[in-house]
PDB file of C-alpha atoms in Angstrom:
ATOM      1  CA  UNK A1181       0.000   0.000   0.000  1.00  0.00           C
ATOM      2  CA  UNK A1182       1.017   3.641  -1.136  1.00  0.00           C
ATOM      3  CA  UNK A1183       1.313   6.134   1.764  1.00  0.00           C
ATOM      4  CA  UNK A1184      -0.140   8.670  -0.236  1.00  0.00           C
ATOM      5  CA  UNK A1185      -3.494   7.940  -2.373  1.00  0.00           C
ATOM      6  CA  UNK A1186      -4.014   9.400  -6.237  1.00  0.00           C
ATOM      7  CA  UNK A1187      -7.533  10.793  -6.603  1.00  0.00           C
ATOM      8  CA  UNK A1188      -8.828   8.090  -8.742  1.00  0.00           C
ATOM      9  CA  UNK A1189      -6.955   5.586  -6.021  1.00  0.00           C
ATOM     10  CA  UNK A1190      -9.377   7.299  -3.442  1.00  0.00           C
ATOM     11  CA  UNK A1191     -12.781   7.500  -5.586  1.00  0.00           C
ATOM     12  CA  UNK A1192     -11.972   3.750  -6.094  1.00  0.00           C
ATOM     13  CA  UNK A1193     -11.230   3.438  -2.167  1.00  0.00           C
ATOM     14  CA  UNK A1194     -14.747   5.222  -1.246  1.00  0.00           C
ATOM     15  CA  UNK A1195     -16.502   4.294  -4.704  1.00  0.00           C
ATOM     16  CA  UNK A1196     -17.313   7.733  -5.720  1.00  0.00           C
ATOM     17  CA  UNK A1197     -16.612   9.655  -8.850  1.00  0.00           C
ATOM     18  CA  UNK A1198     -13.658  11.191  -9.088  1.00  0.00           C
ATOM     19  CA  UNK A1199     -15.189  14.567  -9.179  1.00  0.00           C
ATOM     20  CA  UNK A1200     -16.945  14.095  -5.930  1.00  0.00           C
ATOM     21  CA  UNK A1201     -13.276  13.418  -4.455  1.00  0.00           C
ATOM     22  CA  UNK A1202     -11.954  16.835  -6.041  1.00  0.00           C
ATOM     23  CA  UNK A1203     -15.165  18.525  -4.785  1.00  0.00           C
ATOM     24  CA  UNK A1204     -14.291  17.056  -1.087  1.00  0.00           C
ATOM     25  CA  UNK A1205     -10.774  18.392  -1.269  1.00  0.00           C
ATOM     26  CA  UNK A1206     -11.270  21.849  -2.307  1.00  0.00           C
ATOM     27  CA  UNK A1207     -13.575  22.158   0.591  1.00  0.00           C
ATOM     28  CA  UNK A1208     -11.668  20.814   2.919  1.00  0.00           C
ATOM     29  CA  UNK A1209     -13.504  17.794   3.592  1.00  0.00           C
ATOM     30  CA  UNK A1210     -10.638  15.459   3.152  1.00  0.00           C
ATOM     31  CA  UNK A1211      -7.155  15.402   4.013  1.00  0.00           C
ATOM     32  CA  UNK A1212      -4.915  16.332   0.984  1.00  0.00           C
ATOM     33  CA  UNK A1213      -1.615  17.978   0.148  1.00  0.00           C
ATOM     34  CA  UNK A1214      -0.844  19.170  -3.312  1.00  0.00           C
ATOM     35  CA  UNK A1215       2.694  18.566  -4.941  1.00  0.00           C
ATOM     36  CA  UNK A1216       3.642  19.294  -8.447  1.00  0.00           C
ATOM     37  CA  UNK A1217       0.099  20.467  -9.042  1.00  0.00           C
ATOM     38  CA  UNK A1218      -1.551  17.102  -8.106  1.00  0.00           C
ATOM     39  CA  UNK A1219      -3.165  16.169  -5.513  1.00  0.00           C
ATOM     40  CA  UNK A1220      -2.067  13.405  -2.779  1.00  0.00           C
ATOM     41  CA  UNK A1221      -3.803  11.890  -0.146  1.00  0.00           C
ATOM     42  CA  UNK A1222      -2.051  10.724   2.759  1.00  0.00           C
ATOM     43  CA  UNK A1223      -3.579   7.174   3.467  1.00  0.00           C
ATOM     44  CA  UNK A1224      -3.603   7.272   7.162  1.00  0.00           C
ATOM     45  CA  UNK A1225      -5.282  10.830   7.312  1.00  0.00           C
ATOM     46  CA  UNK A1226      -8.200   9.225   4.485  1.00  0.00           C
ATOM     47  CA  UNK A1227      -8.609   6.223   6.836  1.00  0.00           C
ATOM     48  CA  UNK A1228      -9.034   8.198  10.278  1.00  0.00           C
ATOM     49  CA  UNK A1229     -11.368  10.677   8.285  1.00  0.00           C
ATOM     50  CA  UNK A1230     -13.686   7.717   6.875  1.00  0.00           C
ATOM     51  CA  UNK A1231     -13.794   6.144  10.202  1.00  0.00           C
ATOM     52  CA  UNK A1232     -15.172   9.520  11.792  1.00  0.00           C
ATOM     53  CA  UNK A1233     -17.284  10.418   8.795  1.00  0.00           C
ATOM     54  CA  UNK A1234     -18.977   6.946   7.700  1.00  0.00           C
ATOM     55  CA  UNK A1235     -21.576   5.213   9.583  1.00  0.00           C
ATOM     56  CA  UNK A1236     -19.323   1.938   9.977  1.00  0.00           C
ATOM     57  CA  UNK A1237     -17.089   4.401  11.990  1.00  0.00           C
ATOM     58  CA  UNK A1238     -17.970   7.088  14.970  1.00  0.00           C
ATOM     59  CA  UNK A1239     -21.235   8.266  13.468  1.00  0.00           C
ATOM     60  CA  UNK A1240     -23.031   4.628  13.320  1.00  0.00           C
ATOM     61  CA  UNK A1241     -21.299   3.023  16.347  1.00  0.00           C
ATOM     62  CA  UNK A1242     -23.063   4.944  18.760  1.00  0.00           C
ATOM     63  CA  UNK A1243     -26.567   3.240  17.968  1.00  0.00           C
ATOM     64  CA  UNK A1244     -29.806   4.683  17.322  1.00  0.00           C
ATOM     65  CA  UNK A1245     -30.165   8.621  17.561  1.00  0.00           C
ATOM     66  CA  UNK A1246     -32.844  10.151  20.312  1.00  0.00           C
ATOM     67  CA  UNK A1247     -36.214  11.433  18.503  1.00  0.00           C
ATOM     68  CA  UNK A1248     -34.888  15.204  19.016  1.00  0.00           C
ATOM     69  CA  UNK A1249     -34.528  17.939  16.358  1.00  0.00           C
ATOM     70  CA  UNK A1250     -32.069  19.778  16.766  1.00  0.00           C
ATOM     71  CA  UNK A1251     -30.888  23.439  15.251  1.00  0.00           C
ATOM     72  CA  UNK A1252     -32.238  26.874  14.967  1.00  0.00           C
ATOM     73  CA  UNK A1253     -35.224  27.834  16.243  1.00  0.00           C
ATOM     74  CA  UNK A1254     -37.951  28.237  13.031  1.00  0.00           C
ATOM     75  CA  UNK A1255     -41.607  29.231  14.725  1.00  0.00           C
ATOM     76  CA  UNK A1256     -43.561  27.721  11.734  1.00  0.00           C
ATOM     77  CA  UNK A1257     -41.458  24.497  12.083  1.00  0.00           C
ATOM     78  CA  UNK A1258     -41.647  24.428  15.761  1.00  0.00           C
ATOM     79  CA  UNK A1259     -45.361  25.050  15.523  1.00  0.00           C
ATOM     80  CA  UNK A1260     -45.657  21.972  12.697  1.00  0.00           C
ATOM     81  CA  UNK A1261     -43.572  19.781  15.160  1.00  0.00           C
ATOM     82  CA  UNK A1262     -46.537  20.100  17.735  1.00  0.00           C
ATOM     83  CA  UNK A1263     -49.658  19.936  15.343  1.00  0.00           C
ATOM     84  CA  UNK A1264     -48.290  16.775  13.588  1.00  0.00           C
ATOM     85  CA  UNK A1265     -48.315  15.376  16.938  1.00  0.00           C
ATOM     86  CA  UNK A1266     -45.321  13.320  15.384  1.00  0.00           C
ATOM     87  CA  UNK A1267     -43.626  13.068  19.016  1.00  0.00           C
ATOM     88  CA  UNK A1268     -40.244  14.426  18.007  1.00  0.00           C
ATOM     89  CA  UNK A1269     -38.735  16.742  20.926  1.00  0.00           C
ATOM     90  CA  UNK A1270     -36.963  19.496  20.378  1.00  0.00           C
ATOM     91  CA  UNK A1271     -34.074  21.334  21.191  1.00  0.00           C
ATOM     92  CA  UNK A1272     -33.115  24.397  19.464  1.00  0.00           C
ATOM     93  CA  UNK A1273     -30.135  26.131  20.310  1.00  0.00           C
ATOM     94  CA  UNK A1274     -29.052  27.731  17.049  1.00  0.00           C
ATOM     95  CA  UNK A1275     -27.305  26.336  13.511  1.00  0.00           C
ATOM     96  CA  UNK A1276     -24.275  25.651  14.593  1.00  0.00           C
ATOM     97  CA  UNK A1277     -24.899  23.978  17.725  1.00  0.00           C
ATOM     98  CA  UNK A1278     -27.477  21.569  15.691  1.00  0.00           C
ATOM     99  CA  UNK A1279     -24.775  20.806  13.159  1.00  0.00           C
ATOM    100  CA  UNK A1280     -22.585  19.398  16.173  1.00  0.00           C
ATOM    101  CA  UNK A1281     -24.574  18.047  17.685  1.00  0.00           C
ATOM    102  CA  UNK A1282     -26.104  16.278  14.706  1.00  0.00           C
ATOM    103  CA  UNK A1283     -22.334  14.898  13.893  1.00  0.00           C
ATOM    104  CA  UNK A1284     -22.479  13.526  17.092  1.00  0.00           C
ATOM    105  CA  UNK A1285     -25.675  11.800  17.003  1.00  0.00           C
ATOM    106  CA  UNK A1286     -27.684  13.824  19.621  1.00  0.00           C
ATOM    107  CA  UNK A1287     -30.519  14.326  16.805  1.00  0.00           C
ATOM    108  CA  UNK A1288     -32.673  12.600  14.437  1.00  0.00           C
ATOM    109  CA  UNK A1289     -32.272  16.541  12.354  1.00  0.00           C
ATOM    110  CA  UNK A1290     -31.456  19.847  12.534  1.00  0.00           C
ATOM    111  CA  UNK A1291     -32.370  22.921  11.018  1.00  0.00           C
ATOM    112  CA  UNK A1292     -29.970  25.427   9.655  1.00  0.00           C
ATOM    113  CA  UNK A1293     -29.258  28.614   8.073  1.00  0.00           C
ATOM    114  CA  UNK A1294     -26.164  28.933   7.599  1.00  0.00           C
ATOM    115  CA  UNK A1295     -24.161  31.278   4.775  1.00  0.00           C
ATOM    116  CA  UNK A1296     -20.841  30.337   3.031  1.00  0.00           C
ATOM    117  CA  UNK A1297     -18.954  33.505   2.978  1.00  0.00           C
ATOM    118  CA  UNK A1298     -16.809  32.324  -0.070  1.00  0.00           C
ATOM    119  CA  UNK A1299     -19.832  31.438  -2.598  1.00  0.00           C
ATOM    120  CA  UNK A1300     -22.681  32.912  -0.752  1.00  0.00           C
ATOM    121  CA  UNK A1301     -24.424  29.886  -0.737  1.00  0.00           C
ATOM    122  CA  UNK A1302     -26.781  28.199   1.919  1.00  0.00           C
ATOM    123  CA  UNK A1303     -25.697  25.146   4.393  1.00  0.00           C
ATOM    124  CA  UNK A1304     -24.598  22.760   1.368  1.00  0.00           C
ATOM    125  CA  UNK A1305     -20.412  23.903   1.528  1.00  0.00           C
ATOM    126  CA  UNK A1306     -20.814  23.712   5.358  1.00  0.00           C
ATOM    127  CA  UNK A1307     -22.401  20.301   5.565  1.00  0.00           C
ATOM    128  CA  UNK A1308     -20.720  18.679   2.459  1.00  0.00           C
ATOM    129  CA  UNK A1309     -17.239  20.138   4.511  1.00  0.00           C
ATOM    130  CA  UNK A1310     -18.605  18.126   7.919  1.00  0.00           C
ATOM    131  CA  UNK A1311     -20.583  15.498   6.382  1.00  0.00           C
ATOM    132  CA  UNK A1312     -19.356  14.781   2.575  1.00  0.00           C
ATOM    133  CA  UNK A1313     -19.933  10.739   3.159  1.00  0.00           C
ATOM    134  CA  UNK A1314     -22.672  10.658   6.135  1.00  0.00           C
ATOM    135  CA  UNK A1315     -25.904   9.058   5.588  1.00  0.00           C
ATOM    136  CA  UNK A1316     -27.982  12.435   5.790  1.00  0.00           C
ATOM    137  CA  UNK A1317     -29.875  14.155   3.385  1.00  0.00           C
ATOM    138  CA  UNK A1318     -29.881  18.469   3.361  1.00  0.00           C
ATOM    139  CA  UNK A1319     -33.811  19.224   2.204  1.00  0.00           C
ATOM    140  CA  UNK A1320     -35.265  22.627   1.722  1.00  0.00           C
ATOM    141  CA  UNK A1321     -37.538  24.313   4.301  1.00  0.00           C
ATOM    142  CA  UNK A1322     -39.094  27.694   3.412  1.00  0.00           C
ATOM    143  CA  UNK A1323     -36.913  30.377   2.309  1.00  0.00           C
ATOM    144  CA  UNK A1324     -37.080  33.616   5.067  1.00  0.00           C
ATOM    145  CA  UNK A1325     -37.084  37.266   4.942  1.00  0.00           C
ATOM    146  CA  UNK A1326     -35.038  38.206   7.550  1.00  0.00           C
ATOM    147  CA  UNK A1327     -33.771  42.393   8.256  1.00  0.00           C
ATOM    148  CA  UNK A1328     -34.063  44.892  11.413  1.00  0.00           C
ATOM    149  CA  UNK A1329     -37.279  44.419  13.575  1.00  0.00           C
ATOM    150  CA  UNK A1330     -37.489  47.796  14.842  1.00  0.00           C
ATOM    151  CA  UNK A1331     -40.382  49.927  17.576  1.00  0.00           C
ATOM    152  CA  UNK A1332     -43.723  50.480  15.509  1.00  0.00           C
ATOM    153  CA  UNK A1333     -42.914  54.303  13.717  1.00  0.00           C
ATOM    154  CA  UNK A1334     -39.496  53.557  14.031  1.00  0.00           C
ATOM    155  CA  UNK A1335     -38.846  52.140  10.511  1.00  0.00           C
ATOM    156  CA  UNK A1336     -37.685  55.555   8.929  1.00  0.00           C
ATOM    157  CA  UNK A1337     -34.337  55.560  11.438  1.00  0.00           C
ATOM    158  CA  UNK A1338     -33.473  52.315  10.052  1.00  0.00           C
ATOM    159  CA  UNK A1339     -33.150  52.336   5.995  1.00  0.00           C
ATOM    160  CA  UNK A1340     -29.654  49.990   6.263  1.00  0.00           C
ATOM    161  CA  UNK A1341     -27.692  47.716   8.698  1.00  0.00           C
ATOM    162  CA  UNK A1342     -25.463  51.100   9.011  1.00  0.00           C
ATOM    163  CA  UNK A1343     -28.384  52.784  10.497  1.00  0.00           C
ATOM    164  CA  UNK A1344     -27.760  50.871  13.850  1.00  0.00           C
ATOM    165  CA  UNK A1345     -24.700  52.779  15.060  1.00  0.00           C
ATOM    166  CA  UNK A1346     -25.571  53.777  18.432  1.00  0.00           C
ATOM    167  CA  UNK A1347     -28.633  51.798  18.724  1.00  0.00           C
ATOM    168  CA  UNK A1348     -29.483  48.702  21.250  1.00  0.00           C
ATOM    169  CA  UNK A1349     -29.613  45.746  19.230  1.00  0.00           C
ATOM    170  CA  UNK A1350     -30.203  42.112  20.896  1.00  0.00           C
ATOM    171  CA  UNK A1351     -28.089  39.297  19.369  1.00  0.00           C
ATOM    172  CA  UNK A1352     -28.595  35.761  19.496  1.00  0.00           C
ATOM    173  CA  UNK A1353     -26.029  33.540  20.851  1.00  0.00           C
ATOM    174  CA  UNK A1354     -22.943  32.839  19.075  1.00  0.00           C
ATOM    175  CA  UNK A1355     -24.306  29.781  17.484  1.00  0.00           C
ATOM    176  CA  UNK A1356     -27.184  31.060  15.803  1.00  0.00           C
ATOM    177  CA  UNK A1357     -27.274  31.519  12.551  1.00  0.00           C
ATOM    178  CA  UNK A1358     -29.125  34.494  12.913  1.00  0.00           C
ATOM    179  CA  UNK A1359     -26.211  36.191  14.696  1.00  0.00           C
ATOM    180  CA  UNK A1360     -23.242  34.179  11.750  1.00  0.00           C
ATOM    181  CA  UNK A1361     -24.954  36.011   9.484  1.00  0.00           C
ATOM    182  CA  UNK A1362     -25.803  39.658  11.264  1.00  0.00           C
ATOM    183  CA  UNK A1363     -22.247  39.685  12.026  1.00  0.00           C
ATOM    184  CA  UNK A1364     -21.365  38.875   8.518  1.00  0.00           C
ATOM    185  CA  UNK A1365     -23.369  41.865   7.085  1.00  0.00           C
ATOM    186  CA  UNK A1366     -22.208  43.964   9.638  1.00  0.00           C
ATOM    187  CA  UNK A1367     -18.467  43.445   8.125  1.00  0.00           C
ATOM    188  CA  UNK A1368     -20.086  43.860   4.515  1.00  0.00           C
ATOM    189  CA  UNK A1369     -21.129  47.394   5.846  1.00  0.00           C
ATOM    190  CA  UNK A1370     -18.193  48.151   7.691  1.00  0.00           C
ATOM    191  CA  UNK A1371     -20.348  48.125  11.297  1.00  0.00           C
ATOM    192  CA  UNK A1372     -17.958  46.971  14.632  1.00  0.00           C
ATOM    193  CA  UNK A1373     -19.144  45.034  17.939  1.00  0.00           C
ATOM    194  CA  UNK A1374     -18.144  48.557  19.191  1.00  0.00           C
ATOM    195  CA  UNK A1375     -20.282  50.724  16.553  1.00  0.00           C
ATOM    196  CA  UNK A1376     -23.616  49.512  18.529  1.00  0.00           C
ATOM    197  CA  UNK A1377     -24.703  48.564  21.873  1.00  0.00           C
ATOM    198  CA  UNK A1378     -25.557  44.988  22.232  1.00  0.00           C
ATOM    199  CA  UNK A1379     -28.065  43.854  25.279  1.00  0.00           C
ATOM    200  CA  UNK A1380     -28.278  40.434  26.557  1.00  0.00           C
ATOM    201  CA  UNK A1381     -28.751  37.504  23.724  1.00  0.00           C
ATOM    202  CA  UNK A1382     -32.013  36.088  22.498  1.00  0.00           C
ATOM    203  CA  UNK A1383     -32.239  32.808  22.603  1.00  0.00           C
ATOM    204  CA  UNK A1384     -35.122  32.568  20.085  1.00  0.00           C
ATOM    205  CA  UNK A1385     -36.038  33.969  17.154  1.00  0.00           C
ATOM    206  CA  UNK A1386     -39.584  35.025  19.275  1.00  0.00           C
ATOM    207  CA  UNK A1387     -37.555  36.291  22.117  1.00  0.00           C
ATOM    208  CA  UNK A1388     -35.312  38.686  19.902  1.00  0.00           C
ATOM    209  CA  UNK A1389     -38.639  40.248  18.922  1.00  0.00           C
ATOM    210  CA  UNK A1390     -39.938  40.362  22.461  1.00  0.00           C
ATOM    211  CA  UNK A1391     -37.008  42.427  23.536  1.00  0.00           C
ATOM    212  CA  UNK A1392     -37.518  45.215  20.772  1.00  0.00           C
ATOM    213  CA  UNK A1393     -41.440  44.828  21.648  1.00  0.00           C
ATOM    214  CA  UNK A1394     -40.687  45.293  25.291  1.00  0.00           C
ATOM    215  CA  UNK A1395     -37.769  48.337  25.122  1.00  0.00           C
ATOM    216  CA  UNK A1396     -35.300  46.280  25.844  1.00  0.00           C
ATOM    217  CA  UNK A1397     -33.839  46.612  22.365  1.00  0.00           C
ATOM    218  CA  UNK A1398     -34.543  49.548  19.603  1.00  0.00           C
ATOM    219  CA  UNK A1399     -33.670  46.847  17.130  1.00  0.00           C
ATOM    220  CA  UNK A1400     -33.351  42.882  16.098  1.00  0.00           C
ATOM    221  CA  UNK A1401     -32.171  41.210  13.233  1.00  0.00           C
ATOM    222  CA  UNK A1402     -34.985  39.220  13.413  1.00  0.00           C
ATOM    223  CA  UNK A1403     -37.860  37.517  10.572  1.00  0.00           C
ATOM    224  CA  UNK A1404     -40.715  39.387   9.237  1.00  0.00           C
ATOM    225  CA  UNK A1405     -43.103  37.163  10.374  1.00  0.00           C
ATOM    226  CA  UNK A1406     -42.551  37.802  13.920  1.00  0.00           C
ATOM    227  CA  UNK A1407     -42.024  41.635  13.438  1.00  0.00           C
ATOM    228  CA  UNK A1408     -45.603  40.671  11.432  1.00  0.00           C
ATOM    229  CA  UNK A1409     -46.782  38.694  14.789  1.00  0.00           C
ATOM    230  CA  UNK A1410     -46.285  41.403  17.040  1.00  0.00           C
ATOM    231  CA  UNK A1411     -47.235  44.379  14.923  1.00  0.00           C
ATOM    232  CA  UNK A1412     -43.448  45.808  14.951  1.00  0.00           C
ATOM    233  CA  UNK A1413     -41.830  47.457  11.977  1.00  0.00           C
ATOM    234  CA  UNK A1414     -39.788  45.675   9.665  1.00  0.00           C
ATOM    235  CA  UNK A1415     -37.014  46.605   7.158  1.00  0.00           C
ATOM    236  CA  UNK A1416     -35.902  44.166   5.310  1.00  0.00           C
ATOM    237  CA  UNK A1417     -31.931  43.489   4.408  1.00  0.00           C
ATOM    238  CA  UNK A1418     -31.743  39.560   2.916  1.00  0.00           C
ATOM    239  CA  UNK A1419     -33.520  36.486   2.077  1.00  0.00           C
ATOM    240  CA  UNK A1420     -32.025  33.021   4.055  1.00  0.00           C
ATOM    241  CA  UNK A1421     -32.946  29.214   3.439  1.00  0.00           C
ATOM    242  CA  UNK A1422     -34.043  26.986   6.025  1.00  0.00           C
ATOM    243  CA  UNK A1423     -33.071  23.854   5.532  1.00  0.00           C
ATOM    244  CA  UNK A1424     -33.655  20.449   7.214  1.00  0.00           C
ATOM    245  CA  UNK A1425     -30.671  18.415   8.202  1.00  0.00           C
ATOM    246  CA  UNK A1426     -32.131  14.551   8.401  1.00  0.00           C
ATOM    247  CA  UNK A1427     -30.608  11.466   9.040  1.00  0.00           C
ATOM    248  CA  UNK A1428     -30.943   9.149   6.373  1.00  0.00           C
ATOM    249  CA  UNK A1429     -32.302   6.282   8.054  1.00  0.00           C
ATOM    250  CA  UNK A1430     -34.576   8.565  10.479  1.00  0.00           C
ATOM    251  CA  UNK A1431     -36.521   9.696   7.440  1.00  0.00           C
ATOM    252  CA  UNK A1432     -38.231   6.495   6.874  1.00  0.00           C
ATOM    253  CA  UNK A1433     -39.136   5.720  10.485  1.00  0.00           C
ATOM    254  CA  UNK A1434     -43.102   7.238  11.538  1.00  0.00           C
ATOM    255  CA  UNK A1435     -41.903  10.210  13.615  1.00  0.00           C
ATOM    256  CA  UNK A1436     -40.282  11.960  10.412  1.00  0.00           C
ATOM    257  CA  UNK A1437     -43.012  10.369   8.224  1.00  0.00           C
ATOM    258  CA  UNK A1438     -46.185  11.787  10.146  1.00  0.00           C
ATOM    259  CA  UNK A1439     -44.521  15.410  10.493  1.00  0.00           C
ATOM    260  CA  UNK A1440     -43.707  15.046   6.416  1.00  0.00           C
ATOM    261  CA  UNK A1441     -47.037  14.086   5.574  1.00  0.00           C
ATOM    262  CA  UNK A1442     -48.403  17.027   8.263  1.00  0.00           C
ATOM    263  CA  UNK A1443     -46.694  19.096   5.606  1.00  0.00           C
ATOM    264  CA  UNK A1444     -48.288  18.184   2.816  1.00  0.00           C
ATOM    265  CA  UNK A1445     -52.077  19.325   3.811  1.00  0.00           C
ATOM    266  CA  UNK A1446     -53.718  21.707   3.414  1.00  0.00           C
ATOM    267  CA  UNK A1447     -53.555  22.628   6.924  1.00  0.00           C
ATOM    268  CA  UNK A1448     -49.918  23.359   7.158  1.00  0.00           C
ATOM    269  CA  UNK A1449     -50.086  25.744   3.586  1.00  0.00           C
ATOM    270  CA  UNK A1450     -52.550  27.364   5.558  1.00  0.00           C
ATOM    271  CA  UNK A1451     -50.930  28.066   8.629  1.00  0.00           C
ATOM    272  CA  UNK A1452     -47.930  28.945   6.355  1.00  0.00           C
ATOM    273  CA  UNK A1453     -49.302  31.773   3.578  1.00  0.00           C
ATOM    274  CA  UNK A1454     -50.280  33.691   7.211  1.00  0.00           C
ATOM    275  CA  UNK A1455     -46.689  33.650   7.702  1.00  0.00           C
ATOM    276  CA  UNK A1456     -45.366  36.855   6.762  1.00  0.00           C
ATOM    277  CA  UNK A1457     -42.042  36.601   4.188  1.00  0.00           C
ATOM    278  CA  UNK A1458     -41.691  32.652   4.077  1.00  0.00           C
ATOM    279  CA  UNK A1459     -41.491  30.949   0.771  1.00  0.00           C
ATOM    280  CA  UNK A1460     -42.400  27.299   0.893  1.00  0.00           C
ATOM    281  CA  UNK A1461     -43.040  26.942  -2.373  1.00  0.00           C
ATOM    282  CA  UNK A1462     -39.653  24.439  -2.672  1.00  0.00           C
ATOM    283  CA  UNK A1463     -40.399  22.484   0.645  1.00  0.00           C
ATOM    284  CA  UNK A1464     -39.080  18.860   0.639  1.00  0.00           C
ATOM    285  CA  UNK A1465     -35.934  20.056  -2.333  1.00  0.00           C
ATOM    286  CA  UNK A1466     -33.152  17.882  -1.768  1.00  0.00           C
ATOM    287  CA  UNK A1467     -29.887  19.997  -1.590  1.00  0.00           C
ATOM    288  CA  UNK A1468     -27.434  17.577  -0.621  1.00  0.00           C
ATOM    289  CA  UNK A1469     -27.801  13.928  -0.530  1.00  0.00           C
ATOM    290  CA  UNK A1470     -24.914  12.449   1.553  1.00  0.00           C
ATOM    291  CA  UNK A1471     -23.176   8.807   1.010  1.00  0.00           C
ATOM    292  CA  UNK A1472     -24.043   9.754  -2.955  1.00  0.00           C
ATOM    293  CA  UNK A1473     -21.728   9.089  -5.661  1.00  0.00           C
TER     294      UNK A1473
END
């Protein structure tokens, strides 16, 4: 055995195209080092990554996962959790949490937003980086309008994420991808930590919008439809996709079945045209499909 692996050596190795393997490498999904403009792949780094990455290693030995999801909070999601009266728990503690978490098997799923600074796309580079052979499956949610939930009368003031220099803004804790991406816009606009005055984190979506609602906060980068819910002004600054992060195997058992087929009626399109700036119109899009050649 070679110490170091070719790229058609290791699409053999994990019996995916060879493109897939060049796809895993520029993401940094794989170990690799380049010499003389071709790749290598050290053999010992590609068998320690399979065995954490594969469910024959670390992410199947650990048994069956607990009926939780997992992720950012999503109030139309959270709200279809309890209608469906599928009986998965939940535990929503924002995007990047649920993506750990996931890779360690605390969750059946997990929803995330979560932006790729480098291409601007949404949660595929991330999970295809953390979960390129895994046997999950990345499927569209609702696409959100998200921008600054301000004071009712207050929307003038706040025309751009500049416009909150000086202002009381609540964040959301570091692993929300609420708070990923408001600090990513803030560098876009050239706004510091220091340029406004952050309270106390949300730890909801709901909660960021109680704080402006309540004083606490003259602004939130919060979702329309809760700026909608409690009759707060909104300006909006970006659209975001919501997507569900399921195991594979999960999807087929009732739990995940029942809360699918929830979303399919009539009731649940409903519930969501009331929903102020969510798209649904691509629910159940698969956007990555793990363990696929």
């Amino acid at each position: 055995m070679h110490r170091y692996l070719t790229t058609k050596e290791v699409a053999d190795l994990l019996r995916l195209k060879e493109r897939k393997v060049y796809d895993l490498a520029a993401s940094g999904g794989i170990p690799c080092t380049r010499a003389t403009g071709k790749l290598l792949f050290p053999r010992d780094g590609v068998d320690a990554w399979l065995s954490n990455n594969t469910d024959a290693g670390a992410l199947g030995a650990a048994g069956q996962r607990p009926n939780v999801f997992l992720g950012s909070h999503d109030p139309l999601l959270d709200w279809a959790l309890l209608e469906s009266r599928c009986g998965i728990a939940t535990f929503f503690d924002g995007s990047s949490d649920g993506l750990e978490r996931f890779c360690s098997r605390q969750g059946i799923a997990a929803g995330i937003h979560l932006i790729d600074a480098a291409t601007g796309d949404w949660n595929v580079p991330i999970v295809n980086a953390r979960l390129g052979l895994a046997s999950c499956i990345l499927v569209e949610w609702a696409w959100r309008r998200r921008g600054l939930i301000v004071a009712k009368g207050q929307a003038g003031k706040f025309a751009t994420i500049g416009d909150l220099k000086g202002h009381r803004v609540v964040p959301r804790q570091p692993e929300a991808g609420s708070q990923i991406l408001l600090e990513h816009v803030m560098a876009e606009n050239r706004l510091s930590d220091t340029d406004v005055q952050f309270i106390p984190a949300a730890r909801s979506e709901t909660d960021a919008a109680v704080a402006v609602l309540e004083g606490k906060a003259d602004a939130a980068f919060g979702l329309e439809a809760l700026a909608a819910k409690y009759r707060l002004d909104f300006v909006p600054i970006c659209n975001e996709r919501y997507d569900l992060l399921v195991d594979r195997r999960a999807w087929f058992e009732p739990p995940m079945q029942k809360l699918l087929a929830f979303c399919r009626s009539s009731t649940f399109t409903e519930c969501a045209a009331d929903y102020a700036g969510y798209d649904v119109s691509g629910f159940g899009r698969v956007h990555f499909n793990g363990l696929s050649a």
